[in-house]
PDB file of C-alpha atoms in Angstrom:
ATOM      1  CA  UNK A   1     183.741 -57.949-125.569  1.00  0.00           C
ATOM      2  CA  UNK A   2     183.467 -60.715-123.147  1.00  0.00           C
ATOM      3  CA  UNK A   3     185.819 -63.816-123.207  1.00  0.00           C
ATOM      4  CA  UNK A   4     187.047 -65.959-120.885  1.00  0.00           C
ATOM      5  CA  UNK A   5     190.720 -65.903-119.132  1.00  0.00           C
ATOM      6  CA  UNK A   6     192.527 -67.852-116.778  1.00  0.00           C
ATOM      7  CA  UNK A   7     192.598 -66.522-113.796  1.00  0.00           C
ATOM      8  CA  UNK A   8     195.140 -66.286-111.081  1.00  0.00           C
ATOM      9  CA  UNK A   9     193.231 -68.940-109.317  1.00  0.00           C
ATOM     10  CA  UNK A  10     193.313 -70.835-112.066  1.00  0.00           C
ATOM     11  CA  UNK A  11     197.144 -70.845-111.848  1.00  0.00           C
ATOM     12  CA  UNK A  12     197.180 -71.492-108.127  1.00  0.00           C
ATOM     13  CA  UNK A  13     195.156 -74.534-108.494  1.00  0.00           C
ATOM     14  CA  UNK A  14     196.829 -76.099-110.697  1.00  0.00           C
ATOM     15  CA  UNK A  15     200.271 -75.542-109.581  1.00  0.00           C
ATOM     16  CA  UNK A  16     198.835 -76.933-105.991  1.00  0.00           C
ATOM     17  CA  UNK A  17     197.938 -79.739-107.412  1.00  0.00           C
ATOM     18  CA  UNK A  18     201.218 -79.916-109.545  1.00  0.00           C
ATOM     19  CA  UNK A  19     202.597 -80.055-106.029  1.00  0.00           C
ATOM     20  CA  UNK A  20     200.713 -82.761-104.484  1.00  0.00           C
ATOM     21  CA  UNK A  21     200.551 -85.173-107.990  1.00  0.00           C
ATOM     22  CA  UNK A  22     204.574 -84.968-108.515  1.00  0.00           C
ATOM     23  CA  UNK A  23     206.305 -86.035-105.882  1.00  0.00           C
ATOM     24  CA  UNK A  24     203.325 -89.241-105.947  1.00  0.00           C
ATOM     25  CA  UNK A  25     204.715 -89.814-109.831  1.00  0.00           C
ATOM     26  CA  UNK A  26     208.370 -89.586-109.081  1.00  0.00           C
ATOM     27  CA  UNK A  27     208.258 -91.417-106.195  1.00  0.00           C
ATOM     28  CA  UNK A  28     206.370 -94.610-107.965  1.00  0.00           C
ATOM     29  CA  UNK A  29     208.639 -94.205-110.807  1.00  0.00           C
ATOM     30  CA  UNK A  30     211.523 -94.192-109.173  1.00  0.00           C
ATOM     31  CA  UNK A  31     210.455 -96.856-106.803  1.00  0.00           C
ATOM     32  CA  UNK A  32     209.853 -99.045-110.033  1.00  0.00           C
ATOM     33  CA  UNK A  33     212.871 -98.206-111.274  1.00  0.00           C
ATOM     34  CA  UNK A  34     214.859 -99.417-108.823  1.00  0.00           C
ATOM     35  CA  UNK A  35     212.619-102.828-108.666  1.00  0.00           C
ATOM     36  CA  UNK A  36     213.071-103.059-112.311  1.00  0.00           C
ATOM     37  CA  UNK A  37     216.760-103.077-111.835  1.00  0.00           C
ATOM     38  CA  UNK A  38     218.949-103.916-115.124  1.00  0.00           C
ATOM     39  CA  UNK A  39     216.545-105.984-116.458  1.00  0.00           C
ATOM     40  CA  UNK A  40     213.286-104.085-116.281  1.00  0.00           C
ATOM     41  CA  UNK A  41     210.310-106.378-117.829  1.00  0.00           C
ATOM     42  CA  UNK A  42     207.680-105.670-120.651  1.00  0.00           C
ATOM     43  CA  UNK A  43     205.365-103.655-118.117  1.00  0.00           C
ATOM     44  CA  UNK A  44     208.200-101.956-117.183  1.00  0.00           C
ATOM     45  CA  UNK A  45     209.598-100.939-120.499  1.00  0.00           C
ATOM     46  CA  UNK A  46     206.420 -99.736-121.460  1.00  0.00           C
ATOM     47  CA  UNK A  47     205.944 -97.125-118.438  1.00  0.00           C
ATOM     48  CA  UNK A  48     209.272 -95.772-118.286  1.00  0.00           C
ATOM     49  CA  UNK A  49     208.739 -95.357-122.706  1.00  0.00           C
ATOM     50  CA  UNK A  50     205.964 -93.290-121.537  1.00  0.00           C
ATOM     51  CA  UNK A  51     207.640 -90.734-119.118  1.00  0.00           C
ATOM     52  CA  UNK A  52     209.714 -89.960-121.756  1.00  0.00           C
ATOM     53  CA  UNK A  53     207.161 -89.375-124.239  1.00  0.00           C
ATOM     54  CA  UNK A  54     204.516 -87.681-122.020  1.00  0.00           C
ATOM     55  CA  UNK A  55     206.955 -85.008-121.277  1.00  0.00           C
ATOM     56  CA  UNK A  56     207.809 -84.122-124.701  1.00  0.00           C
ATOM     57  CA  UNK A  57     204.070 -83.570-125.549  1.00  0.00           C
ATOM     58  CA  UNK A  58     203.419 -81.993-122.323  1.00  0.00           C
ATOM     59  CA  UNK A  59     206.241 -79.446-123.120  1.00  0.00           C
ATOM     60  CA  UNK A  60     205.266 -79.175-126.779  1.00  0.00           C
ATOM     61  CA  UNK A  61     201.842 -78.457-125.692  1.00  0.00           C
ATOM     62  CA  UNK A  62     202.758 -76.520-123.279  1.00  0.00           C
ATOM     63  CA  UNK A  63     204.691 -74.154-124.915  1.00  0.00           C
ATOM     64  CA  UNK A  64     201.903 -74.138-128.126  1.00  0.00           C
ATOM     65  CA  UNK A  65     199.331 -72.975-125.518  1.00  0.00           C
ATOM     66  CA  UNK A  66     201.991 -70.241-124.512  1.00  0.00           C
ATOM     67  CA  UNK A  67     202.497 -69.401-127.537  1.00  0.00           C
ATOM     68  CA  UNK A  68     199.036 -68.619-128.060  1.00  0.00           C
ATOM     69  CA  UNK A  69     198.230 -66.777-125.326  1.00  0.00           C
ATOM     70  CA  UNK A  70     201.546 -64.787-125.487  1.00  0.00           C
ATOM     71  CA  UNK A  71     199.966 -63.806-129.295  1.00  0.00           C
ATOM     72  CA  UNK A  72     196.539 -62.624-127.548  1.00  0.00           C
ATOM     73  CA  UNK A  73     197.944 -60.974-124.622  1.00  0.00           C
ATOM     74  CA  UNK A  74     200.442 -58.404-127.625  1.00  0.00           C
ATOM     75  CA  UNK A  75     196.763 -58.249-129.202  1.00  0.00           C
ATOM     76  CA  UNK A  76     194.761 -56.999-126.218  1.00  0.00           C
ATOM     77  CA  UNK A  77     197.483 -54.668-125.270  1.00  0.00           C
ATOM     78  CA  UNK A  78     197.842 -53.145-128.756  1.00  0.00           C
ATOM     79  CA  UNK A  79     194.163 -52.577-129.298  1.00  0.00           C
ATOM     80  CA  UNK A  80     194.273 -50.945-125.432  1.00  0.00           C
ATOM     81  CA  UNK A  81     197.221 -48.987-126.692  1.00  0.00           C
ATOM     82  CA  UNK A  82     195.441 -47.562-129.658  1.00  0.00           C
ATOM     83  CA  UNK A  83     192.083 -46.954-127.575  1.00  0.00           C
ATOM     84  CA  UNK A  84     194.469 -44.364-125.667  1.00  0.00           C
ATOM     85  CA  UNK A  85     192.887 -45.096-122.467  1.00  0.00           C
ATOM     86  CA  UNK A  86     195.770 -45.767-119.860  1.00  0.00           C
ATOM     87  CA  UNK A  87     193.372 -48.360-117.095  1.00  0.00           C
ATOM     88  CA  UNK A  88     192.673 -50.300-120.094  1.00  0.00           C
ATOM     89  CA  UNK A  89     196.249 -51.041-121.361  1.00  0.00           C
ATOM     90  CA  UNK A  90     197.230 -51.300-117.743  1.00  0.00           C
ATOM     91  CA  UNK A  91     194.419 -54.234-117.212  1.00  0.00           C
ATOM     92  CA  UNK A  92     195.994 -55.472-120.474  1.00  0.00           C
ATOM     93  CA  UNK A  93     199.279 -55.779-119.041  1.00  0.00           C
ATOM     94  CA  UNK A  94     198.472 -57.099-115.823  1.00  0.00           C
ATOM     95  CA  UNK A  95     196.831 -59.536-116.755  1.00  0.00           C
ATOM     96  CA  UNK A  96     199.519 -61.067-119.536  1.00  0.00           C
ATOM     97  CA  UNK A  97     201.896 -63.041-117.751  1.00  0.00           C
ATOM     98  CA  UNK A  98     199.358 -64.771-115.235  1.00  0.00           C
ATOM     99  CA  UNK A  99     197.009 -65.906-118.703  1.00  0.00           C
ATOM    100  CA  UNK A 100     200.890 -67.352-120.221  1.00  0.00           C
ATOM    101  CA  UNK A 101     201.468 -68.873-117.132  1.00  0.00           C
ATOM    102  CA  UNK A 102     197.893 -70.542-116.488  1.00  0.00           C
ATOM    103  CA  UNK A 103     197.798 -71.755-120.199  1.00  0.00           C
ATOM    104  CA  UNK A 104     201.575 -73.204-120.566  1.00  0.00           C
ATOM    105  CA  UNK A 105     200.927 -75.176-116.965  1.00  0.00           C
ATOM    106  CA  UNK A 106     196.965 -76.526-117.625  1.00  0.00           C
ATOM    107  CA  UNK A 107     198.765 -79.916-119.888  1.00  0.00           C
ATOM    108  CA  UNK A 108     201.523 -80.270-117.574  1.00  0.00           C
ATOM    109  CA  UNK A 109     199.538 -80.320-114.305  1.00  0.00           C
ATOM    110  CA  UNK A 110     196.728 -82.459-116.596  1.00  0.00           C
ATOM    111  CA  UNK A 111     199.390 -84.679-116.983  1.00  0.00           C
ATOM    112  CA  UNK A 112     200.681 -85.126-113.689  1.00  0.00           C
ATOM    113  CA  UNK A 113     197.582 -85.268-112.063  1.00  0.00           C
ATOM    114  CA  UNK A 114     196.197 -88.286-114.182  1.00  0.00           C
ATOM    115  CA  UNK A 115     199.557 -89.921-113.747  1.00  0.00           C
ATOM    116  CA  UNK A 116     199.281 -89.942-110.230  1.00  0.00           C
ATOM    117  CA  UNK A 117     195.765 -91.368-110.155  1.00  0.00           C
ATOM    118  CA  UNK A 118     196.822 -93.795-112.676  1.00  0.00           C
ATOM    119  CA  UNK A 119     199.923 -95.258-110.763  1.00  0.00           C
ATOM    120  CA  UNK A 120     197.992 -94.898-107.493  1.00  0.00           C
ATOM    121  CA  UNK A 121     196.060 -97.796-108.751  1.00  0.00           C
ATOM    122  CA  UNK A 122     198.942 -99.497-110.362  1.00  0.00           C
ATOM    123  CA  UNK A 123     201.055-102.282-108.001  1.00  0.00           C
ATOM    124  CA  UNK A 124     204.997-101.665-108.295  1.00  0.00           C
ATOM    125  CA  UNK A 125     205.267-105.174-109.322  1.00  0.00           C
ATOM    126  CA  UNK A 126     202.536-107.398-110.833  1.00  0.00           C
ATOM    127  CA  UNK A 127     200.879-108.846-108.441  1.00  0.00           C
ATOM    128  CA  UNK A 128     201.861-107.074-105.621  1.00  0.00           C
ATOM    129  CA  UNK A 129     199.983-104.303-104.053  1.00  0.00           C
TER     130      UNK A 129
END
């Protein structure tokens, strides 16, 4: 049976680029933030309402996709276990934790990378650059 997994490189892409879209997100956000000050306008309102929000679903999802892939990973490894051939639950095992760990980042590092495109473009104030 052939399927597709995530693979470790998988993983290390997207926690490289995790590490290059993040500190571009925070940094604008926190920039804006600051600009906003105690009276942050409509623009305003509406991007820090969607950090907030875009985390929760990234964390739902992210979890969900764990989840599901935790669920798969006790199926492979049980169906190895009852084929009684030792490599094949070993491959089963091995292989767990790095398909959890690929699926539960993909949304998160989605996220973050889009958001960083997205407020690349945007000015910190209107009108400014």
């Amino acid at each position: 049976m052939s399927r597709s997994r995530p693979s470790t490189a998988r993983l290390a892409r997207d926690a490289t680029r995790m590490a290059v879209a993040v500190p571009q997100v925070v940094a604008h956000r926190l920039t804006r933030l600051a600009l906003a000050g105690a009276a942050p306008n409509a623009r305003d309102r509406r991007e820090f309402t969607r950090m907030g929000a875009e985390k929760v679903a990234a964390f739902q999802q992210s979890w969900w996709n764990m989840g599901v892939a935790a669920l798969a990973a006790q199926q492979r490894a049980a169906l190895a276990m009852l084929s009684g051939n030792p490599a094949r639950v070993a491959r089963a095992l091995a292989s767990a934790g790095t398909d959890v760990a690929a699926r539960g980042l993909a949304p998160v590092s989605r996220r973050a990378t889009a958001n960083a495109k997205r407020l690349r473009k945007t000015p910190l104030r209107p009108g400014k650059r």
